[in-house]
Amino acid sequence: MILRLVYYEALKTFLKKRTYLGFLIVIVVILVVEYAMKLEGGRFLSRTLRSLEQDFIVVGNLFNGWFIAREIMYSLWFHIPLLIAFVAGDQLAGEATGGTYRLILTRPVSRTRIFLSKWITTVIYTTSFVFFLGFFSISFAIILLGGGDMIVFDRGILILPEADVAWRFFAAYIFATWSMLTMANMALLFSSFVENAIGPIIATMGVLIIFNIVTFLPLEVFAPIRPFLFTSYLNHWQKMFLDPIPWNEVLRGFAVLGSYTLACGTAAWFIFDRKDILS
C-alpha cells in the first residue's frame, strides 16, 4: 500500500512543470558559469599560483574540470535550499491551496501513510536534485576542460591526485544530500502549518538567513550556540577534499543535521496527523 501511495505522490510531484524549474536553473547556471570559466582560461587561478611557482615546479593543468566542478558546488550550496524548499514546501501546503486536502483524506488510508508517502517523495526529489547537480556539473566540466589533479585551497594549498578525486566528490555529494534533506524537512514542517505554498519557502529561507548570520558573524556572544546550529554543518561537504579527512567532524555534522531532519520530520507528521482540515 505504501509503495503505491509513494508512486502516486511521486507521479503527482514530477508531473508538475514547476518541479523542473530548479533543474532548469541549475542547467543554465552551470552552462553559463563553466563556459565563462573556460573562456577566462584559468587566469584567476594562474594569479593565485604565481607565488607558488616561484618555489615549486607545477606540472600539468590544475585548471581542469575537477577544479571547476568543486567551485560550482561551493558557489551554489547557499542557493540550492531555495530550490529544494520550492518543491518540499508544496507537498502539504499545495493540497490546501488546491483544495484537495479533504479529497485525499476521504480515502481509506491513514494520515500517517499519506504523510509518509509525501515524505518519501520529498526525499526522492531532494536526492535526485542534488545528484543531478553533481553529475551535470562534473560531466560538463570534464568535457570542457578535461581531468587532472585537483588543487584545493584551505588554510594552505593541497593537490589531490586525479585517482583520489572521484570518490571524494561522491562522498561530498552524499553529505550535501544529507544537508539538503534537513532543509527539505524544514520546508515540509512549515508546509504543515500553512495553506499557501509560498509561506514554507519564505519561512525556510528566513530561518536559513538568520542562522547563517548567527553562524558566520564574528561575534563571541554567538560562539556557545554555533555548534548546535545546522548552518554550521551545511558546508561540511568541503571536508571531503581535505587530507586526511577529519571524520570526527564529518560524523558530528551528520549527527546534528540528522537531529534537525528527524525533529522537523516528526513535528510535521505530528501536526499533519492532528490538523483540522477545513479545505
mmCIF file of C-alpha atoms in Angstrom:
data_model
loop_
_atom_site.group_PDB
_atom_site.id
_atom_site.type_symbol
_atom_site.label_atom_id
_atom_site.label_comp_id
_atom_site.label_asym_id
_atom_site.label_seq_id
_atom_site.Cartn_x
_atom_site.Cartn_y
_atom_site.Cartn_z
ATOM 1 C CA MET A 1 0.000 0.000 0.000
ATOM 2 C CA ILE A 2 2.711 2.486 0.972
ATOM 3 C CA LEU A 3 4.654 1.841 -2.258
ATOM 4 C CA ARG A 4 1.538 2.567 -4.288
ATOM 5 C CA LEU A 5 0.997 5.806 -2.380
ATOM 6 C CA VAL A 6 4.621 6.806 -2.958
ATOM 7 C CA TYR A 7 4.201 6.055 -6.663
ATOM 8 C CA TYR A 8 1.133 8.296 -6.937
ATOM 9 C CA GLU A 9 2.717 11.091 -4.881
ATOM 10 C CA ALA A 10 5.906 10.944 -6.942
ATOM 11 C CA LEU A 11 3.852 10.930 -10.120
ATOM 12 C CA LYS A 12 1.898 13.948 -8.926
ATOM 13 C CA THR A 13 5.089 15.794 -7.961
ATOM 14 C CA PHE A 14 7.131 15.038 -11.069
ATOM 15 C CA LEU A 15 4.275 15.804 -13.461
ATOM 16 C CA LYS A 16 4.159 19.399 -12.248
ATOM 17 C CA LYS A 17 6.098 21.720 -14.512
ATOM 18 C CA ARG A 18 7.346 23.822 -11.604
ATOM 19 C CA THR A 19 9.103 20.749 -10.198
ATOM 20 C CA TYR A 20 11.619 21.043 -13.016
ATOM 21 C CA LEU A 21 12.244 24.751 -12.523
ATOM 22 C CA GLY A 22 15.139 24.002 -10.184
ATOM 23 C CA PHE A 23 16.678 21.563 -12.673
ATOM 24 C CA LEU A 24 16.393 24.168 -15.427
ATOM 25 C CA ILE A 25 18.020 26.856 -13.280
ATOM 26 C CA VAL A 26 20.879 24.508 -12.405
ATOM 27 C CA ILE A 27 21.450 23.636 -16.068
ATOM 28 C CA VAL A 28 21.530 27.286 -17.149
ATOM 29 C CA VAL A 29 23.821 28.378 -14.306
ATOM 30 C CA ILE A 30 26.274 25.514 -14.861
ATOM 31 C CA LEU A 31 26.404 26.029 -18.629
ATOM 32 C CA VAL A 32 26.958 29.770 -18.328
ATOM 33 C CA VAL A 33 29.442 29.734 -15.439
ATOM 34 C CA GLU A 34 31.556 26.806 -16.592
ATOM 35 C CA TYR A 35 31.745 28.074 -20.173
ATOM 36 C CA ALA A 36 32.662 31.533 -18.879
ATOM 37 C CA MET A 37 35.435 29.965 -16.794
ATOM 38 C CA LYS A 38 36.712 28.176 -19.882
ATOM 39 C CA LEU A 39 36.803 31.488 -21.786
ATOM 40 C CA GLU A 40 38.573 33.069 -18.820
ATOM 41 C CA GLY A 41 41.232 30.414 -19.300
ATOM 42 C CA GLY A 42 42.067 29.989 -15.656
ATOM 43 C CA ARG A 43 43.628 33.436 -15.323
ATOM 44 C CA PHE A 44 42.309 33.858 -11.787
ATOM 45 C CA LEU A 45 43.911 30.527 -10.780
ATOM 46 C CA SER A 46 47.165 31.483 -12.514
ATOM 47 C CA ARG A 47 47.367 34.657 -10.458
ATOM 48 C CA THR A 48 46.934 32.600 -7.294
ATOM 49 C CA LEU A 49 49.602 30.095 -8.308
ATOM 50 C CA ARG A 50 52.137 32.699 -9.402
ATOM 51 C CA SER A 51 53.729 32.892 -5.966
ATOM 52 C CA LEU A 52 53.692 29.106 -5.661
ATOM 53 C CA GLU A 53 55.582 28.671 -8.926
ATOM 54 C CA GLN A 54 58.472 30.684 -7.506
ATOM 55 C CA ASP A 55 59.243 27.878 -5.058
ATOM 56 C CA PHE A 56 57.798 24.765 -6.765
ATOM 57 C CA ILE A 57 57.621 23.281 -10.239
ATOM 58 C CA VAL A 58 53.944 22.900 -11.200
ATOM 59 C CA VAL A 59 53.445 20.086 -13.722
ATOM 60 C CA GLY A 60 50.184 19.503 -15.575
ATOM 61 C CA ASN A 61 46.998 21.510 -15.833
ATOM 62 C CA LEU A 62 45.475 22.333 -12.475
ATOM 63 C CA PHE A 63 42.738 24.403 -14.118
ATOM 64 C CA ASN A 64 40.632 21.415 -15.113
ATOM 65 C CA GLY A 65 37.132 20.015 -14.829
ATOM 66 C CA TRP A 66 37.546 18.766 -11.258
ATOM 67 C CA PHE A 67 38.594 22.209 -10.024
ATOM 68 C CA ILE A 68 35.682 23.908 -11.786
ATOM 69 C CA ALA A 69 33.156 21.318 -10.545
ATOM 70 C CA ARG A 70 34.227 21.968 -6.961
ATOM 71 C CA GLU A 71 33.990 25.730 -7.441
ATOM 72 C CA ILE A 72 30.457 25.304 -8.819
ATOM 73 C CA MET A 73 29.486 23.185 -5.822
ATOM 74 C CA TYR A 74 30.926 25.763 -3.435
ATOM 75 C CA SER A 75 29.132 28.681 -5.074
ATOM 76 C CA LEU A 76 25.697 27.063 -5.235
ATOM 77 C CA TRP A 77 25.365 25.490 -1.800
ATOM 78 C CA PHE A 78 23.579 28.545 -0.354
ATOM 79 C CA HIS A 79 21.132 28.815 -3.268
ATOM 80 C CA ILE A 80 20.138 25.151 -3.520
ATOM 81 C CA PRO A 81 17.971 25.231 -0.331
ATOM 82 C CA LEU A 82 15.636 27.703 -2.049
ATOM 83 C CA LEU A 83 15.091 25.314 -4.958
ATOM 84 C CA ILE A 84 14.613 22.373 -2.567
ATOM 85 C CA ALA A 85 12.112 24.311 -0.434
ATOM 86 C CA PHE A 86 10.194 25.254 -3.574
ATOM 87 C CA VAL A 87 9.068 21.639 -4.017
ATOM 88 C CA ALA A 88 9.213 20.331 -0.434
ATOM 89 C CA GLY A 89 7.132 23.239 0.831
ATOM 90 C CA ASP A 90 4.432 22.405 -1.699
ATOM 91 C CA GLN A 91 3.909 18.830 -0.514
ATOM 92 C CA LEU A 92 1.333 19.646 2.170
ATOM 93 C CA ALA A 93 0.517 23.323 1.625
ATOM 94 C CA GLY A 94 -0.126 22.602 -2.051
ATOM 95 C CA GLU A 95 -3.004 20.327 -1.105
ATOM 96 C CA ALA A 96 -4.601 23.139 0.880
ATOM 97 C CA THR A 97 -4.017 25.632 -1.926
ATOM 98 C CA GLY A 98 -5.571 23.280 -4.468
ATOM 99 C CA GLY A 99 -8.474 22.402 -2.157
ATOM 100 C CA THR A 100 -7.668 18.677 -2.324
ATOM 101 C CA TYR A 101 -6.997 18.022 1.365
ATOM 102 C CA ARG A 102 -10.476 16.605 2.019
ATOM 103 C CA LEU A 103 -10.348 14.571 -1.166
ATOM 104 C CA ILE A 104 -7.153 12.697 -0.286
ATOM 105 C CA LEU A 105 -8.236 12.190 3.328
ATOM 106 C CA THR A 106 -11.537 10.552 2.333
ATOM 107 C CA ARG A 107 -9.584 7.540 1.092
ATOM 108 C CA PRO A 108 -9.375 4.555 3.486
ATOM 109 C CA VAL A 109 -5.727 5.314 4.189
ATOM 110 C CA SER A 110 -4.338 6.641 7.457
ATOM 111 C CA ARG A 111 -2.904 10.123 7.648
ATOM 112 C CA THR A 112 0.406 8.613 8.719
ATOM 113 C CA ARG A 113 0.705 6.663 5.460
ATOM 114 C CA ILE A 114 -0.261 9.710 3.413
ATOM 115 C CA PHE A 115 2.359 11.791 5.209
ATOM 116 C CA LEU A 116 4.974 9.056 4.857
ATOM 117 C CA SER A 117 4.366 8.841 1.111
ATOM 118 C CA LYS A 118 4.826 12.618 0.797
ATOM 119 C CA TRP A 119 7.948 12.483 2.954
ATOM 120 C CA ILE A 120 9.492 9.705 0.837
ATOM 121 C CA THR A 121 8.644 11.662 -2.324
ATOM 122 C CA THR A 122 10.426 14.683 -0.845
ATOM 123 C CA VAL A 123 13.484 12.539 -0.105
ATOM 124 C CA ILE A 124 13.445 11.162 -3.668
ATOM 125 C CA TYR A 125 13.209 14.648 -5.165
ATOM 126 C CA THR A 126 15.940 16.088 -2.936
ATOM 127 C CA THR A 127 18.339 13.226 -3.595
ATOM 128 C CA SER A 128 17.750 13.241 -7.346
ATOM 129 C CA PHE A 129 18.138 17.026 -7.498
ATOM 130 C CA VAL A 130 21.459 17.127 -5.635
ATOM 131 C CA PHE A 131 22.961 14.243 -7.579
ATOM 132 C CA PHE A 132 21.721 15.736 -10.858
ATOM 133 C CA LEU A 133 23.621 18.887 -9.913
ATOM 134 C CA GLY A 134 26.713 16.793 -9.230
ATOM 135 C CA PHE A 135 26.507 14.669 -12.378
ATOM 136 C CA PHE A 136 25.815 17.569 -14.716
ATOM 137 C CA SER A 137 28.396 19.963 -13.262
ATOM 138 C CA ILE A 138 31.170 17.355 -13.188
ATOM 139 C CA SER A 139 30.474 15.804 -16.585
ATOM 140 C CA PHE A 140 30.144 19.155 -18.375
ATOM 141 C CA ALA A 141 33.288 20.494 -16.675
ATOM 142 C CA ILE A 142 35.294 17.396 -17.636
ATOM 143 C CA ILE A 143 34.066 17.674 -21.238
ATOM 144 C CA LEU A 144 35.071 21.348 -21.379
ATOM 145 C CA LEU A 145 38.398 21.246 -19.571
ATOM 146 C CA GLY A 146 39.397 17.622 -19.133
ATOM 147 C CA GLY A 147 40.619 15.927 -15.985
ATOM 148 C CA GLY A 148 43.794 16.059 -13.923
ATOM 149 C CA ASP A 149 44.969 16.577 -10.376
ATOM 150 C CA MET A 150 42.794 18.882 -8.284
ATOM 151 C CA ILE A 151 44.097 21.828 -6.284
ATOM 152 C CA VAL A 152 42.338 22.680 -3.023
ATOM 153 C CA PHE A 153 42.771 25.939 -1.113
ATOM 154 C CA ASP A 154 42.086 25.520 2.599
ATOM 155 C CA ARG A 155 44.467 27.172 5.064
ATOM 156 C CA GLY A 156 47.153 26.354 2.540
ATOM 157 C CA ILE A 157 47.402 24.525 -0.759
ATOM 158 C CA LEU A 158 46.642 20.830 -1.248
ATOM 159 C CA ILE A 159 46.945 18.965 -4.534
ATOM 160 C CA LEU A 160 44.916 15.767 -4.782
ATOM 161 C CA PRO A 161 45.906 13.202 -7.436
ATOM 162 C CA GLU A 162 43.204 12.556 -10.020
ATOM 163 C CA ALA A 163 42.818 8.925 -8.908
ATOM 164 C CA ASP A 164 41.835 10.215 -5.458
ATOM 165 C CA VAL A 165 39.254 12.774 -6.594
ATOM 166 C CA ALA A 166 36.163 10.964 -7.935
ATOM 167 C CA TRP A 167 35.296 9.127 -4.700
ATOM 168 C CA ARG A 168 35.724 12.372 -2.751
ATOM 169 C CA PHE A 169 33.157 14.084 -4.973
ATOM 170 C CA PHE A 170 30.768 11.172 -4.447
ATOM 171 C CA ALA A 171 31.214 11.395 -0.666
ATOM 172 C CA ALA A 172 30.817 15.174 -0.804
ATOM 173 C CA TYR A 173 27.513 14.889 -2.648
ATOM 174 C CA ILE A 174 26.265 12.297 -0.178
ATOM 175 C CA PHE A 175 26.904 14.788 2.625
ATOM 176 C CA ALA A 176 25.382 17.594 0.542
ATOM 177 C CA THR A 177 22.258 15.465 0.073
ATOM 178 C CA TRP A 178 22.105 14.899 3.833
ATOM 179 C CA SER A 179 22.352 18.673 4.331
ATOM 180 C CA MET A 180 19.586 19.406 1.833
ATOM 181 C CA LEU A 181 17.324 16.803 3.449
ATOM 182 C CA THR A 182 17.475 18.966 6.565
ATOM 183 C CA MET A 183 16.264 21.947 4.545
ATOM 184 C CA ALA A 184 13.597 19.831 2.820
ATOM 185 C CA ASN A 185 12.207 18.586 6.136
ATOM 186 C CA MET A 186 12.177 22.116 7.496
ATOM 187 C CA ALA A 187 10.167 23.251 4.474
ATOM 188 C CA LEU A 188 7.857 20.259 4.987
ATOM 189 C CA LEU A 189 7.349 21.293 8.610
ATOM 190 C CA PHE A 190 6.374 24.839 7.650
ATOM 191 C CA SER A 191 4.179 23.367 4.915
ATOM 192 C CA SER A 192 2.147 21.528 7.558
ATOM 193 C CA PHE A 193 1.293 24.833 9.264
ATOM 194 C CA VAL A 194 0.067 26.939 6.370
ATOM 195 C CA GLU A 195 -2.309 26.756 3.436
ATOM 196 C CA ASN A 196 -0.198 28.707 0.968
ATOM 197 C CA ALA A 197 2.777 27.106 -0.778
ATOM 198 C CA ILE A 198 4.746 30.385 -0.736
ATOM 199 C CA GLY A 199 4.791 30.528 3.065
ATOM 200 C CA PRO A 200 7.058 27.483 3.622
ATOM 201 C CA ILE A 201 9.599 28.814 1.110
ATOM 202 C CA ILE A 202 9.799 32.221 2.794
ATOM 203 C CA ALA A 203 9.911 30.690 6.287
ATOM 204 C CA THR A 204 12.633 28.178 5.375
ATOM 205 C CA MET A 205 14.828 30.808 3.751
ATOM 206 C CA GLY A 206 14.180 33.161 6.667
ATOM 207 C CA VAL A 207 15.439 30.565 9.152
ATOM 208 C CA LEU A 208 18.427 29.847 6.915
ATOM 209 C CA ILE A 209 19.361 33.534 6.694
ATOM 210 C CA ILE A 210 19.012 34.122 10.454
ATOM 211 C CA PHE A 211 21.014 31.005 11.340
ATOM 212 C CA ASN A 212 23.688 31.920 8.795
ATOM 213 C CA ILE A 213 24.071 35.368 10.345
ATOM 214 C CA VAL A 214 24.481 33.848 13.796
ATOM 215 C CA THR A 215 26.876 31.200 12.463
ATOM 216 C CA PHE A 216 29.225 33.370 10.425
ATOM 217 C CA LEU A 217 29.038 36.779 12.095
ATOM 218 C CA PRO A 218 32.327 37.025 14.077
ATOM 219 C CA LEU A 219 30.767 37.830 17.436
ATOM 220 C CA GLU A 220 31.813 35.922 20.546
ATOM 221 C CA VAL A 221 28.327 36.139 22.045
ATOM 222 C CA PHE A 222 27.127 33.605 19.443
ATOM 223 C CA ALA A 223 30.033 31.189 19.942
ATOM 224 C CA PRO A 224 28.345 28.895 22.520
ATOM 225 C CA ILE A 225 25.322 28.150 20.296
ATOM 226 C CA ARG A 226 27.092 27.774 16.932
ATOM 227 C CA PRO A 227 27.870 24.043 17.412
ATOM 228 C CA PHE A 228 24.129 23.385 17.733
ATOM 229 C CA LEU A 229 23.044 25.248 14.580
ATOM 230 C CA PHE A 230 22.553 23.243 11.399
ATOM 231 C CA THR A 231 24.092 26.052 9.352
ATOM 232 C CA SER A 232 27.449 25.292 10.978
ATOM 233 C CA TYR A 233 27.473 21.983 9.092
ATOM 234 C CA LEU A 234 25.745 22.629 5.760
ATOM 235 C CA ASN A 235 29.081 23.150 4.028
ATOM 236 C CA HIS A 236 30.904 20.278 5.737
ATOM 237 C CA TRP A 237 30.986 18.511 2.375
ATOM 238 C CA GLN A 238 34.145 20.565 1.804
ATOM 239 C CA LYS A 239 35.934 18.420 4.366
ATOM 240 C CA MET A 240 35.814 15.521 1.928
ATOM 241 C CA PHE A 241 38.547 17.305 -0.026
ATOM 242 C CA LEU A 242 40.965 17.557 2.915
ATOM 243 C CA ASP A 243 43.793 15.138 3.540
ATOM 244 C CA PRO A 244 43.333 13.479 5.912
ATOM 245 C CA ILE A 245 39.552 13.800 6.115
ATOM 246 C CA PRO A 246 38.501 14.859 9.645
ATOM 247 C CA TRP A 247 35.974 12.075 10.078
ATOM 248 C CA ASN A 248 35.094 13.084 13.648
ATOM 249 C CA GLU A 249 33.896 16.484 12.396
ATOM 250 C CA VAL A 250 32.069 14.885 9.466
ATOM 251 C CA LEU A 251 30.248 12.430 11.737
ATOM 252 C CA ARG A 252 29.333 15.226 14.134
ATOM 253 C CA GLY A 253 27.866 17.157 11.223
ATOM 254 C CA PHE A 254 25.900 14.089 10.148
ATOM 255 C CA ALA A 255 24.529 13.714 13.673
ATOM 256 C CA VAL A 256 23.498 17.355 14.097
ATOM 257 C CA LEU A 257 21.892 17.579 10.651
ATOM 258 C CA GLY A 258 20.186 14.227 11.230
ATOM 259 C CA SER A 259 18.764 15.509 14.515
ATOM 260 C CA TYR A 260 17.244 18.539 12.772
ATOM 261 C CA THR A 261 15.873 16.325 10.000
ATOM 262 C CA LEU A 262 14.313 13.915 12.473
ATOM 263 C CA ALA A 263 12.877 16.715 14.616
ATOM 264 C CA CYS A 264 11.373 18.611 11.675
ATOM 265 C CA GLY A 265 10.014 15.481 10.001
ATOM 266 C CA THR A 266 8.467 14.191 13.234
ATOM 267 C CA ALA A 267 6.938 17.577 14.043
ATOM 268 C CA ALA A 268 5.491 17.830 10.515
ATOM 269 C CA TRP A 269 3.893 14.392 10.861
ATOM 270 C CA PHE A 270 2.517 15.249 14.319
ATOM 271 C CA ILE A 271 0.904 18.474 13.060
ATOM 272 C CA PHE A 272 -0.470 16.873 9.884
ATOM 273 C CA ASP A 273 -1.895 13.912 11.808
ATOM 274 C CA ARG A 274 -3.849 16.225 14.104
ATOM 275 C CA LYS A 275 -4.595 19.049 11.694
ATOM 276 C CA ASP A 276 -8.196 20.197 11.427
ATOM 277 C CA ILE A 277 -8.802 20.117 7.676
ATOM 278 C CA LEU A 278 -11.208 22.822 6.610
ATOM 279 C CA SER A 279 -10.499 22.966 2.886
#
